XYZ file of C-alpha atoms in Angstrom:
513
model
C 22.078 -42.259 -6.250
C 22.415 -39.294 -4.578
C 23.503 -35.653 -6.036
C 24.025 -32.405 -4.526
C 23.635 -28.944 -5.785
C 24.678 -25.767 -4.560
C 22.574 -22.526 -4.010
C 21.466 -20.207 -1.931
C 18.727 -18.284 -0.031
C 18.070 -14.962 2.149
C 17.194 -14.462 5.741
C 15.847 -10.791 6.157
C 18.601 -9.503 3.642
C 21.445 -11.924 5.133
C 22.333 -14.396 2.067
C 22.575 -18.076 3.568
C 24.156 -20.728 1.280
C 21.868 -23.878 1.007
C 22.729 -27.406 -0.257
C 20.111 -29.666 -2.110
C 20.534 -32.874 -1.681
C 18.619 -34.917 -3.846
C 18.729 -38.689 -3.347
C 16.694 -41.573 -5.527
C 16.540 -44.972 -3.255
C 14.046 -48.395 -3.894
C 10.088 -48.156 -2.547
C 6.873 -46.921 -3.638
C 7.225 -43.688 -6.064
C 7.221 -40.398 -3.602
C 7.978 -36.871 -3.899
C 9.404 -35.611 -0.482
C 10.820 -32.450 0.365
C 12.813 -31.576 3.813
C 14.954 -29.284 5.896
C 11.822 -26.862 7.222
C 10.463 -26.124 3.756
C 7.666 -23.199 3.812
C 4.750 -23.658 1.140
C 6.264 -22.195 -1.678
C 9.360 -24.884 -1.351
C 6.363 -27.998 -0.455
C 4.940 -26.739 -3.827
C 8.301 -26.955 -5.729
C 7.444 -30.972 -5.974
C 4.520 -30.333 -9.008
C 6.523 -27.216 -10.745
C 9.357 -29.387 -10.943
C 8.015 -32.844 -11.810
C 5.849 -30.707 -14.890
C 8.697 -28.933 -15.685
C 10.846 -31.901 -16.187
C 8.431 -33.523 -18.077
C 7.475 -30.787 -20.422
C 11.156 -30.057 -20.923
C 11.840 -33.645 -22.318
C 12.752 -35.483 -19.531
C 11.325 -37.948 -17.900
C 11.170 -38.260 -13.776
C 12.346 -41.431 -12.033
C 9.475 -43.395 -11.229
C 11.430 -44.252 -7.550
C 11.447 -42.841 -3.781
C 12.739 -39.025 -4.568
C 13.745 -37.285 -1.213
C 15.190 -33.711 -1.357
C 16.824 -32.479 1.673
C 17.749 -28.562 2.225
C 20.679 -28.214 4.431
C 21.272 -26.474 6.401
C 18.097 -28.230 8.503
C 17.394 -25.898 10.789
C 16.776 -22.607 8.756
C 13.209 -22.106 7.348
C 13.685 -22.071 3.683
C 11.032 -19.719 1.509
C 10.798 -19.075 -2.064
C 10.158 -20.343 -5.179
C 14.654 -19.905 -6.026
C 14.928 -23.569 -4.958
C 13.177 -24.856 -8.348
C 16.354 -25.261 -10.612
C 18.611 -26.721 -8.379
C 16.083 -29.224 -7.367
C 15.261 -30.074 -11.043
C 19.106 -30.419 -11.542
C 19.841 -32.484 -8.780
C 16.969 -34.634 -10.142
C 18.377 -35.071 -13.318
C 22.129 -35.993 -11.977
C 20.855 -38.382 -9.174
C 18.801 -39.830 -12.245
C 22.362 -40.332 -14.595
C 21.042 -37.619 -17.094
C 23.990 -35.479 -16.376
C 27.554 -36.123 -15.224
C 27.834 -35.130 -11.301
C 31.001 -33.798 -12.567
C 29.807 -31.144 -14.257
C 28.052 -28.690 -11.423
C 31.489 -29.154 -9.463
C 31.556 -25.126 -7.951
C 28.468 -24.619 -10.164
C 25.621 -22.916 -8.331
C 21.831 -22.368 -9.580
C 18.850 -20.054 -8.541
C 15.661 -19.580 -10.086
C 11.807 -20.602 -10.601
C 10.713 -23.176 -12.666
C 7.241 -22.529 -14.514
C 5.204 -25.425 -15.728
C 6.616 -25.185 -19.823
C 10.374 -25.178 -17.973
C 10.752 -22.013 -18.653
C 12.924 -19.784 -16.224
C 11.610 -17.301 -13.959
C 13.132 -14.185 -11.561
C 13.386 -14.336 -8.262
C 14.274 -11.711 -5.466
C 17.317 -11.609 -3.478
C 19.994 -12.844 -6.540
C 22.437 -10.208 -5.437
C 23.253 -10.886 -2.103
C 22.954 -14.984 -2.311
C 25.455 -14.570 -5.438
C 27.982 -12.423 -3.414
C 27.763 -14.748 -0.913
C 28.043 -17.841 -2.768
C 31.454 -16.552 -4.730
C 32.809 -14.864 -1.189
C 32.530 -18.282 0.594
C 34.049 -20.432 -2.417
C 30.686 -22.231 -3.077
C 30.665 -21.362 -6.349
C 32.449 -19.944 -9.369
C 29.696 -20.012 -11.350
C 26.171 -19.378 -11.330
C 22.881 -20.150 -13.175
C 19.982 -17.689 -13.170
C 17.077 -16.260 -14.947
C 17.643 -14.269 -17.885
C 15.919 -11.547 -16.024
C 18.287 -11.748 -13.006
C 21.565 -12.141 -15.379
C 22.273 -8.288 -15.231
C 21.825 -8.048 -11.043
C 23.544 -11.206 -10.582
C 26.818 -10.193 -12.853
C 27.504 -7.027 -10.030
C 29.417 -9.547 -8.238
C 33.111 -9.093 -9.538
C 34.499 -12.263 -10.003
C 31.478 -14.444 -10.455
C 30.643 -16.261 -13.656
C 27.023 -15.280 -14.262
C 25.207 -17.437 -16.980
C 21.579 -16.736 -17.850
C 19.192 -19.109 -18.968
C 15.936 -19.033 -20.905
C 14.478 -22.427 -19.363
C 15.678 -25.680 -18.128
C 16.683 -27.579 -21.288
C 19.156 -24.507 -22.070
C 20.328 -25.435 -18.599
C 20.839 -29.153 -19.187
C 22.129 -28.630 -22.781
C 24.660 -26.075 -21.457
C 25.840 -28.958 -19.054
C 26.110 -31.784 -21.614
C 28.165 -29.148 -23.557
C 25.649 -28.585 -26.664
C 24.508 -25.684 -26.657
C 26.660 -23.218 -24.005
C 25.043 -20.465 -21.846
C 25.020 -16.598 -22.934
C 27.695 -15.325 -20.114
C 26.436 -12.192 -18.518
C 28.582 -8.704 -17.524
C 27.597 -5.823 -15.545
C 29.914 -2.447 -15.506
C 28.629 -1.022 -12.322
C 30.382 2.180 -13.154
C 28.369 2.300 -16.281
C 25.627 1.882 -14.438
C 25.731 5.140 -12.001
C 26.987 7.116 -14.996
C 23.660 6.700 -16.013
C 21.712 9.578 -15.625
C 18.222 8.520 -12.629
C 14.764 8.456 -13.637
C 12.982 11.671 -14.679
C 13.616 14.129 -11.222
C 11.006 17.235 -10.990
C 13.472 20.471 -11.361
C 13.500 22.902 -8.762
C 13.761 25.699 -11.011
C 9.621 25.068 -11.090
C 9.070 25.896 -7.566
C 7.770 29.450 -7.490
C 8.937 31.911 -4.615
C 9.421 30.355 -1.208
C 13.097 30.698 -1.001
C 13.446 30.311 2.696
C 11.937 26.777 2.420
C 14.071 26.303 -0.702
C 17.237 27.193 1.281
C 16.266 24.606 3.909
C 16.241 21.806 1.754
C 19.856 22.938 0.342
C 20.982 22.864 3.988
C 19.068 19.596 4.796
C 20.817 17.825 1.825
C 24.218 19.226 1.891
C 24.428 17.346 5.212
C 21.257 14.892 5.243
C 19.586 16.325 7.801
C 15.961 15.642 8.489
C 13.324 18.461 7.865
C 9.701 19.152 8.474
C 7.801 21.046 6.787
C 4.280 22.737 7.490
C 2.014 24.865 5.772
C -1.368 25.157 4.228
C -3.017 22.891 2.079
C -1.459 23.775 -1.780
C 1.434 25.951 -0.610
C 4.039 23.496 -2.248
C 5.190 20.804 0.312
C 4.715 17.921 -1.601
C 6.491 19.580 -4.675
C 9.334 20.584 -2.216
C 10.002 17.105 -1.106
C 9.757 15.778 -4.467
C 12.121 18.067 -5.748
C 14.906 16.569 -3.237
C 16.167 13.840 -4.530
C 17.469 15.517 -7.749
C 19.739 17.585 -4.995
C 21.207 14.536 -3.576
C 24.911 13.860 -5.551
C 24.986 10.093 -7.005
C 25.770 7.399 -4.432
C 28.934 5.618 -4.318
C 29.708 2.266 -5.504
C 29.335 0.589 -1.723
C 26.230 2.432 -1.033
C 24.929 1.864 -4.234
C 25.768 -1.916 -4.006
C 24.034 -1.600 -0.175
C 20.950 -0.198 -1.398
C 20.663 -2.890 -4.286
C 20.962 -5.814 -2.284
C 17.603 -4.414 -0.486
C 16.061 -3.331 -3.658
C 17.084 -6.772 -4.691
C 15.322 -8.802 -1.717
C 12.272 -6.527 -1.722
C 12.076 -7.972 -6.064
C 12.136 -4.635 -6.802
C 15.315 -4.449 -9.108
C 14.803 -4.661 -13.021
C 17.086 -5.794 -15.618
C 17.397 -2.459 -17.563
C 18.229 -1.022 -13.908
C 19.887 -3.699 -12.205
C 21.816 -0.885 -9.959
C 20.416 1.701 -7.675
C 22.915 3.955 -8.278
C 20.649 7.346 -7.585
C 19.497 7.779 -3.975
C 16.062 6.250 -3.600
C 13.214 8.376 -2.958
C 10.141 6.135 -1.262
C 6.931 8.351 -0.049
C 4.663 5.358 1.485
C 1.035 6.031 2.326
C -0.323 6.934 6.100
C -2.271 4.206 5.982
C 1.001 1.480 5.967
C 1.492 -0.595 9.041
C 4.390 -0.796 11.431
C 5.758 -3.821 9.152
C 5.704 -1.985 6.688
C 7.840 1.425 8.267
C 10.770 -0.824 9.445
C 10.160 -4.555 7.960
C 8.815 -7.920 9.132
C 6.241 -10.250 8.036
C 6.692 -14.003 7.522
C 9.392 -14.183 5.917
C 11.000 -11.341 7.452
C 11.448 -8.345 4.632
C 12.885 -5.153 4.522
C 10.389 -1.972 4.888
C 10.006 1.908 3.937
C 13.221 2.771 5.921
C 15.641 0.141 4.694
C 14.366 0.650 0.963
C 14.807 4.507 1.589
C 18.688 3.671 2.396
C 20.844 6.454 1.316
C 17.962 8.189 0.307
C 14.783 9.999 1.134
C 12.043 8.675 2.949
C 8.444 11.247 2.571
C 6.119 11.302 4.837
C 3.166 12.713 3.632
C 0.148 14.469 5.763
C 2.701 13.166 9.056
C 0.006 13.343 11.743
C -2.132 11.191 9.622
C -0.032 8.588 10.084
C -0.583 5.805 12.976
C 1.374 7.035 16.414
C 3.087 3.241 16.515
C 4.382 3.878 12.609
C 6.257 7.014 13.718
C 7.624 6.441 17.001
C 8.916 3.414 15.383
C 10.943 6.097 13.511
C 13.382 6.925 16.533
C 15.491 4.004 16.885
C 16.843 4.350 13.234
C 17.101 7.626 12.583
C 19.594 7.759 15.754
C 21.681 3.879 14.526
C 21.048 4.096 11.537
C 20.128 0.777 10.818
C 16.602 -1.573 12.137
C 16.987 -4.676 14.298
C 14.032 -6.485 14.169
C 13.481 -9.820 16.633
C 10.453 -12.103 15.627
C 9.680 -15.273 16.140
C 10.532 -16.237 13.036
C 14.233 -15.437 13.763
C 16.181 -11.721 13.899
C 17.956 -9.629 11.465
C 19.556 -6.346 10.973
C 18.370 -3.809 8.441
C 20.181 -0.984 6.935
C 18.396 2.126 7.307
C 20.248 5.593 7.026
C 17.594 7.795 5.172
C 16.761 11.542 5.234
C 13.613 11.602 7.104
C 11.235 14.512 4.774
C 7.660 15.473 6.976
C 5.373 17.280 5.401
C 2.062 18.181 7.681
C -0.834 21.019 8.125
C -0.383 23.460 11.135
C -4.289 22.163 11.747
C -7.432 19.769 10.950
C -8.257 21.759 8.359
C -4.628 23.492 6.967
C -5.371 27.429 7.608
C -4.302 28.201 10.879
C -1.605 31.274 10.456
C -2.386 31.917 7.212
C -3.266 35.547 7.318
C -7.092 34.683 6.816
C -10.083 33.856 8.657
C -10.807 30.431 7.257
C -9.381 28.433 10.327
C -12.428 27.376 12.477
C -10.192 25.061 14.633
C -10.287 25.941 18.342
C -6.961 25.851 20.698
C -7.898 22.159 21.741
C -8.445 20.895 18.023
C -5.048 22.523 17.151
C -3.649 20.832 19.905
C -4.875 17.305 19.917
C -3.899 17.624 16.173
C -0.166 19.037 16.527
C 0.136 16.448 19.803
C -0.148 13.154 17.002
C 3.608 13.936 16.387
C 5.027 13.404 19.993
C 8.287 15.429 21.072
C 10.566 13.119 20.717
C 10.205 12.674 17.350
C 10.105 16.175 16.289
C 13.581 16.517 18.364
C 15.303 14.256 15.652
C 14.166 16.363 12.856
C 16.806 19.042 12.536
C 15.291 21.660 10.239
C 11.430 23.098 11.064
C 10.453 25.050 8.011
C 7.124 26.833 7.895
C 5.727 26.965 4.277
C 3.360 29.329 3.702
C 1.025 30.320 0.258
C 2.475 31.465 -2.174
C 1.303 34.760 -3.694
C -0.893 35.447 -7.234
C 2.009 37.676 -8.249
C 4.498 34.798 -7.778
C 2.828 32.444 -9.566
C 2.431 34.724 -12.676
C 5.771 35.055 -13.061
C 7.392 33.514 -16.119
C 10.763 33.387 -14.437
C 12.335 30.992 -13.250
C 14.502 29.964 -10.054
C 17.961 28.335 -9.748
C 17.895 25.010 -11.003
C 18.479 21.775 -9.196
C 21.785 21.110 -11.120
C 23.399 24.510 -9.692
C 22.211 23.597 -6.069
C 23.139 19.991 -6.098
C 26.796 21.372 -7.519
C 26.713 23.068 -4.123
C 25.581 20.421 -2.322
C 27.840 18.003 -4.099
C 31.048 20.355 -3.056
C 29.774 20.534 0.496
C 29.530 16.820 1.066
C 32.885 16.404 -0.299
C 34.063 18.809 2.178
C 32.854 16.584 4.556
C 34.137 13.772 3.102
C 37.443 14.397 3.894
C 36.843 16.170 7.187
C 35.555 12.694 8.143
C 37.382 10.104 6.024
C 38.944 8.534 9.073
C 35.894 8.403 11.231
C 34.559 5.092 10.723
C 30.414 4.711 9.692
C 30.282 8.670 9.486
C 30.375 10.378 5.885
C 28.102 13.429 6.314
C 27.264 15.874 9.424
C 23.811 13.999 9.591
C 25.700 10.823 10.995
C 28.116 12.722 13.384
C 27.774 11.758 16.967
C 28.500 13.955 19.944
C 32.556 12.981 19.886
C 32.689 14.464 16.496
C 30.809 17.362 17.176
C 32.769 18.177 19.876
C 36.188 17.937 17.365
C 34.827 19.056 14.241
C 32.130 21.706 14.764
C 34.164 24.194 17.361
C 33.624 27.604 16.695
C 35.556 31.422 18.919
C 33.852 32.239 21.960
C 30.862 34.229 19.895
C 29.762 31.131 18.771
C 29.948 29.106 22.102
C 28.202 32.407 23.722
C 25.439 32.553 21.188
C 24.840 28.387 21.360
C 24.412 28.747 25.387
C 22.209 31.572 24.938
C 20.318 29.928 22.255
C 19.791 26.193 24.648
C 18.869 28.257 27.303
C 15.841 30.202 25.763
C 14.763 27.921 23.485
C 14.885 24.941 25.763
C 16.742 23.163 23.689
C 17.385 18.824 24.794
C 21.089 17.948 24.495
C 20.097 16.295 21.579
C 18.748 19.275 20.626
C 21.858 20.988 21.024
C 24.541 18.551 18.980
C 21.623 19.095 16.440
C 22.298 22.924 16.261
C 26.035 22.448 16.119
C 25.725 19.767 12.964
C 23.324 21.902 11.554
C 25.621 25.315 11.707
C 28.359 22.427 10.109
C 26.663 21.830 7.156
C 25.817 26.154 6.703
C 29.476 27.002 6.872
C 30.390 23.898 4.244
C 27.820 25.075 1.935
C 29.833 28.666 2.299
C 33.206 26.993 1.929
C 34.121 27.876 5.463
C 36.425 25.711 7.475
C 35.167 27.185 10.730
C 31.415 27.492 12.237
C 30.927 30.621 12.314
C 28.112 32.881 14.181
C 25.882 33.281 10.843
C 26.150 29.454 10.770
C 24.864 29.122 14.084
C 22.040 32.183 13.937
C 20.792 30.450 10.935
C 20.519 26.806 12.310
C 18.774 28.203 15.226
C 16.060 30.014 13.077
C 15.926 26.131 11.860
C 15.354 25.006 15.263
C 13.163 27.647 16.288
C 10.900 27.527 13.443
C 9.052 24.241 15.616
C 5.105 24.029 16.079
C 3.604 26.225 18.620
C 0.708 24.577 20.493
C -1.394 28.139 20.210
C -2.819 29.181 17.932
C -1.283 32.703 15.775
């Protein structure tokens, strides 16, 4: 007899519906398993024969062949359990074919039958309801809250398989599961440091206003202990809550990376990911076998920190420049391709030297012009012309840090931001992809960040002796965009510009000061 069962499966973080066929014929007893299964799917033959068995059930002692259409696509992961177990017990006459009609199921199977989460339920659910394969769909209790995002969908979670097959003979029926997503990014995020605990350094402070009101990438650089790190930490809690589709965007890579929980089964606060310089290019922008998302796609619509920047490998960061200009990764293996989501604020954080002093206002830097140079030269000039603000950080005083007062608060700077972004908002509601200044290309620069013939004059002026690239120069203009919104201006205005120049201008030197 032969049964099928619907469910699903990711490639990269592109849901592909599968169908598992399961068919019982006459020979010697066999377990086989087709349609290019990887070794977590081969190994699906013991979890499920045990797991059958231990739930009460006994496996047909015939030829058992399970075929994973489509054929052609490498199937991976341990998701494929249930509906293989299911399948088994319809082709076997335990349970009416009729029954999983538009009924789809996802999970892994331990040895006791007990139900287990797997990564990637979001996407394969939306998918599955979107292309009518289901209207229904089994999971894991743990992936009931992720899996009931999808509006529409009939999510039922499961402890372990003989809930499953009980539900199906109509005993015992399924918990159905609900998730309010609006609920969800009502909820305040994860305990943020507060600004208000940074002490002094108000012109880096204002930078990372600017940078967030229109995500603009920043570097930072400064001594050892002169508050980078706390900066950058600080920066998420300036960053307004995302929107529903961004927060649903950034799930569904959460959700493939098996990274989602079911108390939080939304990202619905920008993500903040600070990976170590040791991580490998696979790791920056995704890959591996299977292909999975990396630092930049799980710092969508959020903040990706890069600690110590010239630590890091040269390959890891010039991998940076492809998506901080698209916005998204396109990776091509062997394995197949895919397309990544990746539109993060880049945050760099570095030493001017080897050993952190140079410019400090003391003697303690022993680093020659060469060292400084060789050391400045790991971050390469193209790079450091996609990072819009340059901020130098220097130590912060006794007397400051005495102080028992404190500065403004994150809430009253992201209210700022908040009001700035929605400025842009509408300035840009019709322009398709773009929803901050960070995103806008050269056409909307040229319509949206025009200034009077002071500003023009002081922007030539400005290329000229600075040297600024023409990237470089749209860079100044989207800056100066983002200054006047955070002023409430409609226009750019010459302040705007003088102070995104002292942005641009604050770059590395290459000699030493």
């Amino acid at each position: 007899m032969l049964a099928q069962v619907d469910t699903g499966t990711v490639h990269g973080v592109d849901p592909v519906p599968v169908r598992v066929e399961v068919n019982l014929s006459s020979g010697l007893p066999a377990f086989t398993v087709v349609g290019l299964p990887r070794g977590a799917v081969r190994e699906s033959r013991e979890r499920v024969a045990t797991a059958l068995k231990n739930s009460g059930f006994v496996l047909p002692n015939r030829r058992i062949t399970v075929n994973l259409a489509p054929g052609d696509l490498r199937k991976e992961g341990t998701g494929f359990d249930l509906p293989v177990a299911v399948g088994l017990l319809v082709a076997s006459g335990a349970l009416d074919s009729q029954v999983i009609e538009r009924v789809a199921f996802l999970g892994e199977l331990g040895l006791d039958g007990g139900l287990r989460p797997v990564p990637g339920v979001l996407p394969v659910a939306a998918e599955l309801y979107s292309t009518g394969c289901a209207r229904t769909l089994v999971v894991p209790e743990s992936n009931g809250p992720e899996a009931g995002l999808v509006e529409g969908l009939r999510v039922l979670a499961a402890p372990d398989l003989a809930s499953v097959a009980a539900h199906l003979r109509g005993h015992a029926p399924l918990p159905q599961v609900r998730t309010d997503p609006q609920g969800l990014l009502s909820q305040p995020p994860a305990s943020i440091p507060d600004l208000r605990d940074v002490r002094g350094q108000a012109w880096a402070r204002r930078a990372l206003e600017v940078a967030a009101a229109g995500s603009h990438n920043i570097l930072m650089t400064g001594p050892p202990g002169s508050g980078k790190t706390m900066l950058a930490l600080r920066l998420p809690g300036l960053l307004p809550p995302l929107s529903l589709d961004d927060a649903l965007a950034c799930t569904r890579v959460h959700s493939v990376a098996g990274l989602l929980s079911p108390e939080r089964p939304l990202v619905g606060h920008p993500p903040f990911r600070a990976p170590h310089h040791s991580v490998s290019d696979a790791g920056v922008v995704g890959g591996g076998s299977p292909l999975r998302p990396g630092e930049v796609s799980l710092a969508h619509r959020g903040v990706l920190f890069l600690d110590e920047l010239p630590e890091f490998r040269r390959s890891a960061l010039e991998i940076l420049r492809q998506p901080l200009e698209d916005g998204q990764v396109r990776l091509a293996r062997a394995g197949g391709s895919m397309s990544l989501p990746a539109r993060f604020l880049l945050v760099g954080a570095m030493n001017p030297c080897p050993c952190g002093y140079l410019g400090d206002g003391t003697d303690r830097c022993l680093c020659d012009d060469r060292l400084v140079a060789r050391y400045q030269g790991r971050v390469s000039g193209p790079l450091m012309d996609r990072i819009d603000v340059h901020v130098h950080v220097p130590a912060v005083d006794v007397e400051s840090l005495r102080r028992f007062d404190f500065g403004e608060s994150s809430a009253a700077v992201r209210a700022r931001v908040h009001d700035a972004r929605q400025r842009q908002r509408r300035r840009l509601r019709r322009v398709p992809g773009v929803d901050v200044n960070g995103e806008m290309g050269p056409t909307e620069v040229r319509r949206f960040c025009r200034g009077g013939p002071g500003v023009d004059r002081l922007v030539t002026d400005a290329v000229t002796q600075l040297g600024l690239s023409a990237r470089g120069y749209h860079r100044v203009l989207r800056l100066a965009r983002s200054v006047a919104d955070l002023a409430g201006s409609d226009a750019v205005r010459q302040e705007d510009v003088a102070e995104a120049l002292q942005y641009r201008s604050g770059k590395l030197g290459r000699v030493r000061c």
